[in-house]
Short mmCIF file of C-alpha atoms in Angstrom, two decimals:
data_model
loop_
_atom_site.label_atom_id
_atom_site.label_comp_id
_atom_site.label_asym_id
_atom_site.label_seq_id
_atom_site.Cartn_x
_atom_site.Cartn_y
_atom_site.Cartn_z
CA UNK A 1 32.81 185.84 286.69
CA UNK A 2 32.60 189.43 285.54
CA UNK A 3 29.71 191.39 287.00
CA UNK A 4 27.58 193.96 285.22
CA UNK A 5 24.56 196.07 286.06
CA UNK A 6 21.45 194.83 284.32
CA UNK A 7 18.84 197.11 285.89
CA UNK A 8 19.24 200.34 287.82
CA UNK A 9 16.46 201.96 289.83
CA UNK A 10 16.68 205.59 290.90
CA UNK A 11 14.15 207.44 293.04
CA UNK A 12 13.76 211.18 293.33
CA UNK A 13 10.96 213.65 294.13
CA UNK A 14 9.45 213.11 290.68
CA UNK A 15 9.20 209.33 290.97
CA UNK A 16 11.23 206.27 290.11
CA UNK A 17 13.25 205.79 286.95
CA UNK A 18 14.50 202.48 285.62
CA UNK A 19 17.50 201.99 283.39
CA UNK A 20 17.55 198.62 281.67
CA UNK A 21 20.89 197.71 280.16
CA UNK A 22 21.26 195.46 277.14
CA UNK A 23 20.47 192.05 278.57
CA UNK A 24 18.05 189.15 278.30
CA UNK A 25 14.71 189.23 280.12
CA UNK A 26 15.63 186.17 282.17
CA UNK A 27 18.63 188.03 283.64
CA UNK A 28 16.33 190.86 284.73
CA UNK A 29 13.84 188.44 286.28
CA UNK A 30 16.58 186.61 288.16
CA UNK A 31 17.82 189.96 289.45
CA UNK A 32 14.33 190.87 290.60
CA UNK A 33 13.96 187.51 292.37
CA UNK A 34 17.29 188.01 294.14
CA UNK A 35 16.24 191.52 295.12
CA UNK A 36 12.99 190.20 296.59
CA UNK A 37 15.06 187.74 298.64
CA UNK A 38 17.31 190.55 299.92
CA UNK A 39 14.30 192.72 300.79
CA UNK A 40 12.74 189.79 302.62
CA UNK A 41 15.88 189.20 304.65
CA UNK A 42 16.53 192.89 305.32
CA UNK A 43 13.02 193.91 306.32
CA UNK A 44 11.76 190.65 307.81
CA UNK A 45 8.76 190.90 305.47
CA UNK A 46 7.53 187.63 304.04
CA UNK A 47 7.98 186.94 300.35
CA UNK A 48 4.22 186.56 300.15
CA UNK A 49 3.77 190.12 301.43
CA UNK A 50 6.37 191.47 299.00
CA UNK A 51 4.76 189.64 296.07
CA UNK A 52 1.38 191.04 297.15
CA UNK A 53 2.84 194.55 297.00
CA UNK A 54 4.26 193.83 293.54
CA UNK A 55 0.83 192.63 292.39
CA UNK A 56 -0.71 195.90 293.62
CA UNK A 57 1.89 197.83 291.64
CA UNK A 58 1.14 195.79 288.52
CA UNK A 59 -2.58 196.50 288.94
CA UNK A 60 -1.86 200.23 289.11
CA UNK A 61 0.31 200.04 285.99
CA UNK A 62 -2.41 198.12 284.16
CA UNK A 63 -4.98 200.77 285.08
CA UNK A 64 -2.66 203.52 283.84
CA UNK A 65 -2.12 201.64 280.59
CA UNK A 66 -5.87 201.32 280.04
CA UNK A 67 -6.34 205.05 280.66
CA UNK A 68 -3.59 205.86 278.13
CA UNK A 69 -5.21 203.59 275.54
CA UNK A 70 -8.54 205.37 276.02
CA UNK A 71 -6.96 208.75 275.28
#
């Protein structure tokens, strides 16, 4: 099977950028799930803890979105 990058994350002093290549959403979600598994194995954090952190991030993004809509 030929491999291809579907999502690329890059972090620098200004923040994190995400490059999403032409793919279906399900491929991205599967990649995220596999990444969570790798993080869990590599850091010994539980998946529940990682998902909790993701939920916090989503809350922050939702707040930012609301602020942008108000402006």
